[in-house]
PDB file of C-alpha atoms in Angstrom:
ATOM      1  CA  UNK A   1       0.000   0.000   0.000  1.00 61.00           C
ATOM      2  CA  UNK A   2       0.927   3.611  -0.207  1.00 75.00           C
ATOM      3  CA  UNK A   3       0.250   6.690   1.895  1.00 75.00           C
ATOM      4  CA  UNK A   4      -0.256  10.269   0.889  1.00 81.00           C
ATOM      5  CA  UNK A   5       0.048  12.887   3.629  1.00 78.00           C
ATOM      6  CA  UNK A   6      -0.447  16.603   3.646  1.00 76.00           C
ATOM      7  CA  UNK A   7       2.672  16.407   5.839  1.00 75.00           C
ATOM      8  CA  UNK A   8       3.917  14.012   8.488  1.00 76.00           C
ATOM      9  CA  UNK A   9       5.356  16.680  10.809  1.00 84.00           C
ATOM     10  CA  UNK A  10       2.404  18.378  12.440  1.00 89.00           C
ATOM     11  CA  UNK A  11       1.600  20.497  15.459  1.00 90.00           C
ATOM     12  CA  UNK A  12      -0.258  19.487  18.617  1.00 90.00           C
ATOM     13  CA  UNK A  13      -3.908  18.658  17.804  1.00 89.00           C
ATOM     14  CA  UNK A  14      -3.608  19.641  14.136  1.00 89.00           C
ATOM     15  CA  UNK A  15      -5.916  17.693  11.841  1.00 90.00           C
ATOM     16  CA  UNK A  16      -4.362  16.202   8.717  1.00 89.00           C
ATOM     17  CA  UNK A  17      -5.656  14.186   5.796  1.00 90.00           C
ATOM     18  CA  UNK A  18      -4.067  10.787   5.210  1.00 90.00           C
ATOM     19  CA  UNK A  19      -4.943   8.983   1.984  1.00 89.00           C
ATOM     20  CA  UNK A  20      -4.572   5.408   0.785  1.00 88.00           C
ATOM     21  CA  UNK A  21      -2.981   5.638  -2.674  1.00 87.00           C
ATOM     22  CA  UNK A  22      -2.568   1.883  -3.063  1.00 82.00           C
ATOM     23  CA  UNK A  23      -3.183   0.853  -6.651  1.00 76.00           C
ATOM     24  CA  UNK A  24      -6.424  -1.075  -7.028  1.00 77.00           C
ATOM     25  CA  UNK A  25      -7.162  -1.497  -3.315  1.00 80.00           C
ATOM     26  CA  UNK A  26     -10.756  -2.426  -2.584  1.00 83.00           C
ATOM     27  CA  UNK A  27     -10.589  -2.385   1.193  1.00 84.00           C
ATOM     28  CA  UNK A  28      -8.451  -0.886   3.901  1.00 87.00           C
ATOM     29  CA  UNK A  29      -8.021  -0.801   7.650  1.00 88.00           C
ATOM     30  CA  UNK A  30      -6.463   2.134   9.485  1.00 91.00           C
ATOM     31  CA  UNK A  31      -4.650   1.418  12.765  1.00 93.00           C
ATOM     32  CA  UNK A  32      -3.102   3.931  15.163  1.00 93.00           C
ATOM     33  CA  UNK A  33      -0.209   2.741  17.356  1.00 94.00           C
ATOM     34  CA  UNK A  34       0.063   5.043  20.380  1.00 91.00           C
ATOM     35  CA  UNK A  35       3.260   5.814  22.297  1.00 88.00           C
ATOM     36  CA  UNK A  36       1.877   4.130  25.416  1.00 90.00           C
ATOM     37  CA  UNK A  37       1.671   0.795  23.548  1.00 91.00           C
ATOM     38  CA  UNK A  38      -2.092   0.824  22.995  1.00 92.00           C
ATOM     39  CA  UNK A  39      -3.543   0.311  19.525  1.00 93.00           C
ATOM     40  CA  UNK A  40      -6.763   1.692  18.001  1.00 92.00           C
ATOM     41  CA  UNK A  41      -8.328   0.280  14.852  1.00 92.00           C
ATOM     42  CA  UNK A  42     -10.452   2.984  13.261  1.00 88.00           C
ATOM     43  CA  UNK A  43     -14.002   2.235  12.239  1.00 78.00           C
ATOM     44  CA  UNK A  44     -13.503   4.552   9.260  1.00 77.00           C
ATOM     45  CA  UNK A  45     -12.462   2.537   6.193  1.00 83.00           C
ATOM     46  CA  UNK A  46     -12.563   5.481   3.783  1.00 86.00           C
ATOM     47  CA  UNK A  47      -9.765   6.034   1.282  1.00 87.00           C
ATOM     48  CA  UNK A  48      -8.947   9.331   3.020  1.00 90.00           C
ATOM     49  CA  UNK A  49      -9.196   9.918   6.759  1.00 90.00           C
ATOM     50  CA  UNK A  50      -8.934  13.194   8.669  1.00 90.00           C
ATOM     51  CA  UNK A  51      -7.376  12.797  12.077  1.00 89.00           C
ATOM     52  CA  UNK A  52      -5.703  14.887  14.766  1.00 90.00           C
ATOM     53  CA  UNK A  53      -2.869  13.870  17.062  1.00 89.00           C
ATOM     54  CA  UNK A  54      -1.789  14.916  20.560  1.00 89.00           C
ATOM     55  CA  UNK A  55       1.577  13.161  20.401  1.00 90.00           C
ATOM     56  CA  UNK A  56       3.841  11.350  17.960  1.00 90.00           C
ATOM     57  CA  UNK A  57       2.035   8.223  16.730  1.00 91.00           C
ATOM     58  CA  UNK A  58       2.463   5.506  14.113  1.00 92.00           C
ATOM     59  CA  UNK A  59      -0.253   5.120  11.475  1.00 91.00           C
ATOM     60  CA  UNK A  60      -0.642   1.683   9.911  1.00 90.00           C
ATOM     61  CA  UNK A  61      -2.526   1.050   6.686  1.00 90.00           C
ATOM     62  CA  UNK A  62      -3.559  -2.457   5.741  1.00 88.00           C
ATOM     63  CA  UNK A  63      -5.001  -2.512   2.226  1.00 87.00           C
ATOM     64  CA  UNK A  64      -6.031  -5.261  -0.138  1.00 83.00           C
ATOM     65  CA  UNK A  65      -7.867  -6.278  -3.236  1.00 77.00           C
ATOM     66  CA  UNK A  66     -10.873  -8.432  -3.972  1.00 75.00           C
ATOM     67  CA  UNK A  67     -10.649 -12.131  -3.238  1.00 76.00           C
ATOM     68  CA  UNK A  68      -9.269 -14.139  -6.143  1.00 78.00           C
ATOM     69  CA  UNK A  69     -10.365 -17.710  -6.727  1.00 78.00           C
ATOM     70  CA  UNK A  70      -7.537 -19.882  -8.026  1.00 83.00           C
ATOM     71  CA  UNK A  71      -6.731 -23.530  -8.352  1.00 84.00           C
ATOM     72  CA  UNK A  72      -3.707 -24.747  -6.446  1.00 82.00           C
ATOM     73  CA  UNK A  73      -1.249 -27.402  -7.671  1.00 84.00           C
ATOM     74  CA  UNK A  74      -3.413 -30.233  -6.287  1.00 86.00           C
ATOM     75  CA  UNK A  75      -6.436 -29.032  -8.235  1.00 84.00           C
ATOM     76  CA  UNK A  76      -8.278 -27.609  -5.219  1.00 86.00           C
ATOM     77  CA  UNK A  77     -10.096 -24.294  -5.498  1.00 86.00           C
ATOM     78  CA  UNK A  78      -8.539 -21.734  -3.151  1.00 85.00           C
ATOM     79  CA  UNK A  79      -9.568 -18.203  -2.310  1.00 82.00           C
ATOM     80  CA  UNK A  80      -6.637 -15.819  -2.115  1.00 79.00           C
ATOM     81  CA  UNK A  81      -6.834 -12.346  -0.632  1.00 78.00           C
ATOM     82  CA  UNK A  82      -3.853 -10.151  -1.377  1.00 80.00           C
ATOM     83  CA  UNK A  83      -3.057  -7.531   1.222  1.00 82.00           C
ATOM     84  CA  UNK A  84      -0.162  -5.318   2.141  1.00 84.00           C
ATOM     85  CA  UNK A  85       0.744  -3.291   5.213  1.00 88.00           C
ATOM     86  CA  UNK A  86       2.567   0.027   5.525  1.00 89.00           C
ATOM     87  CA  UNK A  87       3.435   2.072   8.606  1.00 90.00           C
ATOM     88  CA  UNK A  88       4.352   5.743   8.891  1.00 89.00           C
ATOM     89  CA  UNK A  89       5.296   7.843  11.914  1.00 90.00           C
ATOM     90  CA  UNK A  90       3.453  11.133  12.379  1.00 90.00           C
ATOM     91  CA  UNK A  91       5.688  13.465  14.408  1.00 89.00           C
ATOM     92  CA  UNK A  92       3.801  15.931  16.587  1.00 90.00           C
ATOM     93  CA  UNK A  93       5.437  19.126  17.785  1.00 88.00           C
ATOM     94  CA  UNK A  94       4.358  21.556  20.460  1.00 86.00           C
ATOM     95  CA  UNK A  95       3.414  25.161  19.927  1.00 89.00           C
ATOM     96  CA  UNK A  96       6.008  27.401  21.555  1.00 91.00           C
ATOM     97  CA  UNK A  97       4.895  29.131  24.731  1.00 92.00           C
ATOM     98  CA  UNK A  98       5.943  32.783  24.654  1.00 94.00           C
ATOM     99  CA  UNK A  99       6.811  35.451  27.162  1.00 94.00           C
ATOM    100  CA  UNK A 100       7.032  38.983  25.740  1.00 94.00           C
ATOM    101  CA  UNK A 101       8.598  41.576  28.020  1.00 92.00           C
ATOM    102  CA  UNK A 102       9.815  45.093  27.547  1.00 91.00           C
ATOM    103  CA  UNK A 103       9.242  48.777  27.840  1.00 86.00           C
ATOM    104  CA  UNK A 104       5.526  49.462  27.591  1.00 91.00           C
ATOM    105  CA  UNK A 105       5.860  53.224  28.010  1.00 94.00           C
ATOM    106  CA  UNK A 106       8.433  55.363  26.172  1.00 95.00           C
ATOM    107  CA  UNK A 107       8.860  59.092  25.821  1.00 94.00           C
ATOM    108  CA  UNK A 108       8.590  60.750  22.413  1.00 92.00           C
ATOM    109  CA  UNK A 109      11.981  60.417  20.700  1.00 91.00           C
ATOM    110  CA  UNK A 110      13.254  57.748  23.122  1.00 93.00           C
ATOM    111  CA  UNK A 111      13.812  54.060  22.474  1.00 94.00           C
ATOM    112  CA  UNK A 112      12.471  50.989  24.214  1.00 95.00           C
ATOM    113  CA  UNK A 113      13.524  47.360  24.221  1.00 95.00           C
ATOM    114  CA  UNK A 114      11.206  44.390  23.708  1.00 96.00           C
ATOM    115  CA  UNK A 115      12.262  40.777  24.063  1.00 96.00           C
ATOM    116  CA  UNK A 116      10.508  37.460  23.535  1.00 96.00           C
ATOM    117  CA  UNK A 117      11.529  34.191  25.154  1.00 95.00           C
ATOM    118  CA  UNK A 118      10.115  30.777  24.320  1.00 93.00           C
ATOM    119  CA  UNK A 119       9.752  27.326  25.821  1.00 87.00           C
ATOM    120  CA  UNK A 120      11.200  25.650  22.702  1.00 87.00           C
ATOM    121  CA  UNK A 121      14.850  25.760  21.605  1.00 87.00           C
ATOM    122  CA  UNK A 122      15.835  26.757  18.066  1.00 87.00           C
ATOM    123  CA  UNK A 123      12.900  28.939  17.030  1.00 93.00           C
ATOM    124  CA  UNK A 124      12.724  31.704  14.448  1.00 95.00           C
ATOM    125  CA  UNK A 125      11.342  35.127  15.335  1.00 97.00           C
ATOM    126  CA  UNK A 126       9.500  37.596  13.111  1.00 96.00           C
ATOM    127  CA  UNK A 127       8.435  41.045  14.327  1.00 97.00           C
ATOM    128  CA  UNK A 128       5.709  43.051  12.578  1.00 96.00           C
ATOM    129  CA  UNK A 129       4.323  46.578  12.972  1.00 91.00           C
ATOM    130  CA  UNK A 130       0.841  45.395  12.015  1.00 87.00           C
ATOM    131  CA  UNK A 131      -1.061  42.116  11.925  1.00 84.00           C
ATOM    132  CA  UNK A 132      -1.227  40.904   8.350  1.00 84.00           C
ATOM    133  CA  UNK A 133       1.931  42.740   7.295  1.00 88.00           C
ATOM    134  CA  UNK A 134       3.789  40.784   4.631  1.00 90.00           C
ATOM    135  CA  UNK A 135       7.389  41.415   5.706  1.00 95.00           C
ATOM    136  CA  UNK A 136       8.826  41.370   9.216  1.00 96.00           C
ATOM    137  CA  UNK A 137      10.974  44.331  10.237  1.00 96.00           C
ATOM    138  CA  UNK A 138      13.183  42.140  12.458  1.00 96.00           C
ATOM    139  CA  UNK A 139      14.066  38.461  12.888  1.00 96.00           C
ATOM    140  CA  UNK A 140      15.733  38.687  16.290  1.00 96.00           C
ATOM    141  CA  UNK A 141      14.252  37.716  19.640  1.00 96.00           C
ATOM    142  CA  UNK A 142      15.099  41.231  20.911  1.00 96.00           C
ATOM    143  CA  UNK A 143      14.182  44.528  19.257  1.00 97.00           C
ATOM    144  CA  UNK A 144      14.737  48.202  19.993  1.00 96.00           C
ATOM    145  CA  UNK A 145      11.835  50.450  19.004  1.00 95.00           C
ATOM    146  CA  UNK A 146      11.328  54.205  18.834  1.00 94.00           C
ATOM    147  CA  UNK A 147       7.671  54.704  17.952  1.00 94.00           C
ATOM    148  CA  UNK A 148       6.322  58.166  17.104  1.00 92.00           C
ATOM    149  CA  UNK A 149       2.899  57.232  18.467  1.00 93.00           C
ATOM    150  CA  UNK A 150       1.500  54.494  20.671  1.00 95.00           C
ATOM    151  CA  UNK A 151       1.521  51.234  18.758  1.00 94.00           C
ATOM    152  CA  UNK A 152       1.309  47.442  18.897  1.00 95.00           C
ATOM    153  CA  UNK A 153       4.254  45.193  18.058  1.00 96.00           C
ATOM    154  CA  UNK A 154       3.489  41.638  16.957  1.00 96.00           C
ATOM    155  CA  UNK A 155       5.855  38.668  17.084  1.00 96.00           C
ATOM    156  CA  UNK A 156       5.499  35.298  15.381  1.00 96.00           C
ATOM    157  CA  UNK A 157       7.655  32.503  16.838  1.00 96.00           C
ATOM    158  CA  UNK A 158       8.071  29.328  14.763  1.00 94.00           C
ATOM    159  CA  UNK A 159       9.662  26.013  15.740  1.00 91.00           C
ATOM    160  CA  UNK A 160      12.171  24.534  13.306  1.00 85.00           C
ATOM    161  CA  UNK A 161      11.157  20.906  13.743  1.00 79.00           C
ATOM    162  CA  UNK A 162       7.444  21.033  12.890  1.00 81.00           C
ATOM    163  CA  UNK A 163       6.889  24.658  11.891  1.00 86.00           C
ATOM    164  CA  UNK A 164       4.437  25.141  14.757  1.00 91.00           C
ATOM    165  CA  UNK A 165       3.986  28.845  15.423  1.00 93.00           C
ATOM    166  CA  UNK A 166       2.508  31.157  18.041  1.00 93.00           C
ATOM    167  CA  UNK A 167       1.709  34.863  17.885  1.00 94.00           C
ATOM    168  CA  UNK A 168       1.948  37.379  20.705  1.00 95.00           C
ATOM    169  CA  UNK A 169       1.990  41.150  20.956  1.00 94.00           C
ATOM    170  CA  UNK A 170       2.968  44.064  23.159  1.00 95.00           C
ATOM    171  CA  UNK A 171       1.469  47.562  23.246  1.00 95.00           C
ATOM    172  CA  UNK A 172       3.960  50.413  23.620  1.00 96.00           C
ATOM    173  CA  UNK A 173       2.464  53.722  24.755  1.00 96.00           C
ATOM    174  CA  UNK A 174       4.257  56.912  23.732  1.00 95.00           C
ATOM    175  CA  UNK A 175       4.068  59.813  26.182  1.00 94.00           C
ATOM    176  CA  UNK A 176       5.080  63.453  25.933  1.00 89.00           C
ATOM    177  CA  UNK A 177       7.103  64.283  29.071  1.00 82.00           C
ATOM    178  CA  UNK A 178       6.500  68.029  28.629  1.00 80.00           C
ATOM    179  CA  UNK A 179       2.772  67.706  29.313  1.00 63.00           C
TER     180      UNK A 179
END
């Protein structure tokens, strides 16, 4: 049999489609092998299943064709069912937990520092001036800002292993010290 995955590196509780691409298979059985040693056979026998995972699991596909009736070497009629089995590991990553700290009040013309830390090693950082902006203005975990008016700063943190990402933000208020 053959599998077709949207991807086999997913994030915690993401739902993915897994398809049986076995040539000429008439039936299939989907089996999930959990990390704790338990096994679930799914009632769904569809060619494509949609499933979510909380942890790294192994998906097993058993697929086969229609029974074939043949005569063996002794002349007896025998029913043969051809089947094949394939297993694939689905790796599940965690979303990074973020802590954004920094100067939330700055004077006009002054600078402030904002820093993000994460629970996951080896992440990428992207800072934006607006949600939906197409290009980040920084890719560091620490930025220095000098806003002309009060504004939000948005950070997207992405894990390298599964490309799981989390957004957070910090509002920086600009004050005029002469007032």
